[in-house]
Amino acid sequence: MSGVEGFMYPNEIELQWSVLIVLYPFITGLVAGAFILASLERVFLVEAVKPTYRLALLTALAFLLDAPLPLQLHLGHPERSPEMYFTPHSTSAMAMFGYVYLWYLMAVLVLEIWLDYRRDIVILSRKSKGLLRLIYKVMTLGSSNISPRSLAIDEKVGWVVTLIGIPSAFLLHGYVGFIFGSIKANPWWSSPLMPVVFIFSAMVSGIAAVMLLYMSATKMRRKAIDMRCVDTIAMYLFYIFIIDFSLEMLDLIHRIYEADESFRSLNFMVHTRLYFSHIVIQIFLGTLTPLILLFLTQVVKLTEVLRKRVYATSGCLAMIGIFAMRWNVVIGGQLFSKSFLGYTTYKMALVTREGFLVAIGLTILPLIFLWILVKLLPPWPEQSLHAPAPGD
Amino acid sequence: MGVFKDAGHLFRFTGLFVLAFLAFLLIRGYVVPKTFGQYGHYRAAAIGEIAGRPVKFAGHKACEDCHTDIVDVKMKGKHAHVNCEACHGALAKHADDPTSMTPTKPDTAVLCARCHTASAAKPTGFPQVNPADHSNGVPCETCHNPHSPAIDGGGAK
Amino acid sequence: MNISRRRLLILLPAAAVAWESVLAGTPESSPNYKMSEHWWSMLIDIPKCIGCGNCVRACQIENDVPEGYFRTWVERYHVTDENMTSPDVMSPNGGKDGFPSVMEDHGKYFFVPKLCNHCADSPCTQVCPVGATFVSPDGVVLIDQKYCLGCAYCVQACPYGCRYIHPEKRVADKCTLCYHRITKGLTTACCEACPTGARQLADLKNPNDPIHAFLKTHSVQVLKPQMATGAKVYYNDLDGSVR
């Protein structure tokens, strides 16, 4: 067998989890992170980030709709996946995924978006024509009550939903971390820090994603970027990034200092097969560089143009860094033998069911979802609709 | 009263949830296999299905029922505890219906060497030879009876 | 996706029919066998193993194991005095075709046959999201291949590397301890084919099983005891360097 160095158990040579399983925590991370950003405005009353509130919610929904697709494509028998709902195994860290996903999708995201947009939906259902009208009509659930009192109720319920949504977002992604962190057979994964690291890295990637989406969408719409908003987001990004980086370094230092039976093997892997994606991409390019850039914006007075560029650059780098982190966890965890005596290689296929092109497609798909959602439910502040006069 | 009226849309949303949940329970009742949970969180019928797979190695008892002459030779020699199919291969088909297939005689040059080729990795007490030096190309069975291999033993040719 | 729409249309009714058989279930095939009376395990006597690969070949024939995957395999260890904890291990094609001869005699060599440890507290069954793999009432870790999703989480969770995804069936696959044989009173294919008795099927619930006498007088160990999996494949004279 090619690509094997040292000794692998014979069944270990082939990797079980491909690039699609790298994509899955990356995408759910974006969902959780975007939602946390939205909740900043709603629950923690950070007024400055309001322009991104609705966009963040729609981004979360768009990526959440995409999240189960890589899993489905990876399964040997996708048609059997409803078994996860019918006979979930209580001792399995993976079994609850279906329920956690549905809970987060329906009880949190869809409900919150629906409550927040209900007024707009009702107005749009009156204004628009044809198929669009029908879609909006269905979305009103047959209730066109937008009296101030009903909207006040929506506001209150929406607040509660967001409040529930924060731990739910943590649950959704911390849970993904637990899927890896609870595998005692794999020392690269097995760590109680894994869920926490996943949550904070999710927040970094989600906040960076919404910031980039807001900046690029505003540019495309030829509107002015609200600098107070972007400055605030960048500040939060910076602080959460520091927490995330500290946690990852804590994990790393702990491993190096403890140097248990797996250390020699893992250390060798990080210095060889994982060197580029872990040390170069994840740590230097994807974490330290954006951290330094963001740090500069916090301590040095930069011009608006320069700040925008720094934010865009560090946002992109942060996304790359977090993707590399997912890659290093998922792929890295399968490159070494559980005998600690050898290493295998991951060769990404191009056009297979779990290949590169599918992965690209699944990365672009949520942006298409988002585009449709934005068309259907405009999130931009200046487009807020005025209720038509009574009798309209 | 007014609160209920103004929260009417929320009840509709909740109603949809309840409906979906009921539909889920209904479907679940139908699709979960009948034997699921009989012994634990799995489909108990799977045990029977796995147990029902066909056998390919008949097992030495099946061979010994008919080939008593060979058993007599074998029991006296060093290969007494080597099962028939260890050398002759999987023969459940032959055991089920002896006329349906007759096993081919193994080539001793390959067969014996598999176990008895000398290697420092093998346990020291195990009889090992270097086939080329040992027999100089003469087939093993010329001197050794595979069923009782010792030359001075009763089974030698 | 490599499933075309046309294939999907053919597959859907087929899947429905397949599901009917999953729902119905088949009766147990061996009426005289009582699961509650057995607790299966295996004994591997390392000093007896000669690395002939008979077990690997027998297993592949008996269980239609796909080429390149292994329900059982044999590893050859080479441990030198300077490197007691980092052995030189090889398992060419799982030991199926035997091992190359070694002539030099530096350090020690030995063979270690591996198979599913049929753990009592198995990490693989713990993680299965749907209950498609389980420890049977007689102590064998089995896979319900009509129910398995093929998510491979169990493959990741096995510390011993005993599981793989079957390339054609696209479900998890592994050693069944020849469940179809041991429930009929036969031994496993690997034990049947082992010429030296290095592998012995054992029933811990059977008081007359020779394993009880063996365990009294020998120093046995399971693989990776620190994993606390309740492994039931016992190794006699297991060297500390074995992973």
PDB file of C-alpha atoms in Angstrom, chain C residues 15 30 33 38 48 56-57 79 113 131 135 144-145 149 168 181 188 235 241:
ATOM      1  CA  ALA C  15     -35.263  -0.425  -0.660  1.00  0.00           C
ATOM      2  CA  SER C  30     -30.389 -23.079  15.546  1.00  0.00           C
ATOM      3  CA  TYR C  33     -28.819 -23.205  20.926  1.00  0.00           C
ATOM      4  CA  HIS C  38     -22.869 -19.031  26.609  1.00  0.00           C
ATOM      5  CA  LYS C  48       2.342 -21.427  19.553  1.00  0.00           C
ATOM      6  CA  VAL C  56      -6.422 -15.167   7.830  1.00  0.00           C
ATOM      7  CA  ARG C  57      -7.088 -17.226   4.706  1.00  0.00           C
ATOM      8  CA  VAL C  79      11.744  -6.303  19.663  1.00  0.00           C
ATOM      9  CA  PRO C 113      -2.858 -12.816  15.744  1.00  0.00           C
ATOM     10  CA  GLY C 131     -28.339   0.383  17.481  1.00  0.00           C
ATOM     11  CA  VAL C 135     -23.185  -7.165  22.182  1.00  0.00           C
ATOM     12  CA  ASP C 144     -26.924  -5.698  11.879  1.00  0.00           C
ATOM     13  CA  GLN C 145     -25.964  -4.968   8.288  1.00  0.00           C
ATOM     14  CA  LEU C 149     -26.051   3.545   8.231  1.00  0.00           C
ATOM     15  CA  GLU C 168     -19.625  -3.116  -1.625  1.00  0.00           C
ATOM     16  CA  ARG C 181     -20.612 -21.654  13.304  1.00  0.00           C
ATOM     17  CA  THR C 188     -14.553 -20.626  14.338  1.00  0.00           C
ATOM     18  CA  TYR C 235      -3.433 -13.542  25.079  1.00  0.00           C
ATOM     19  CA  SER C 241       5.553  -4.075  23.540  1.00  0.00           C
TER      20      SER C 241
END
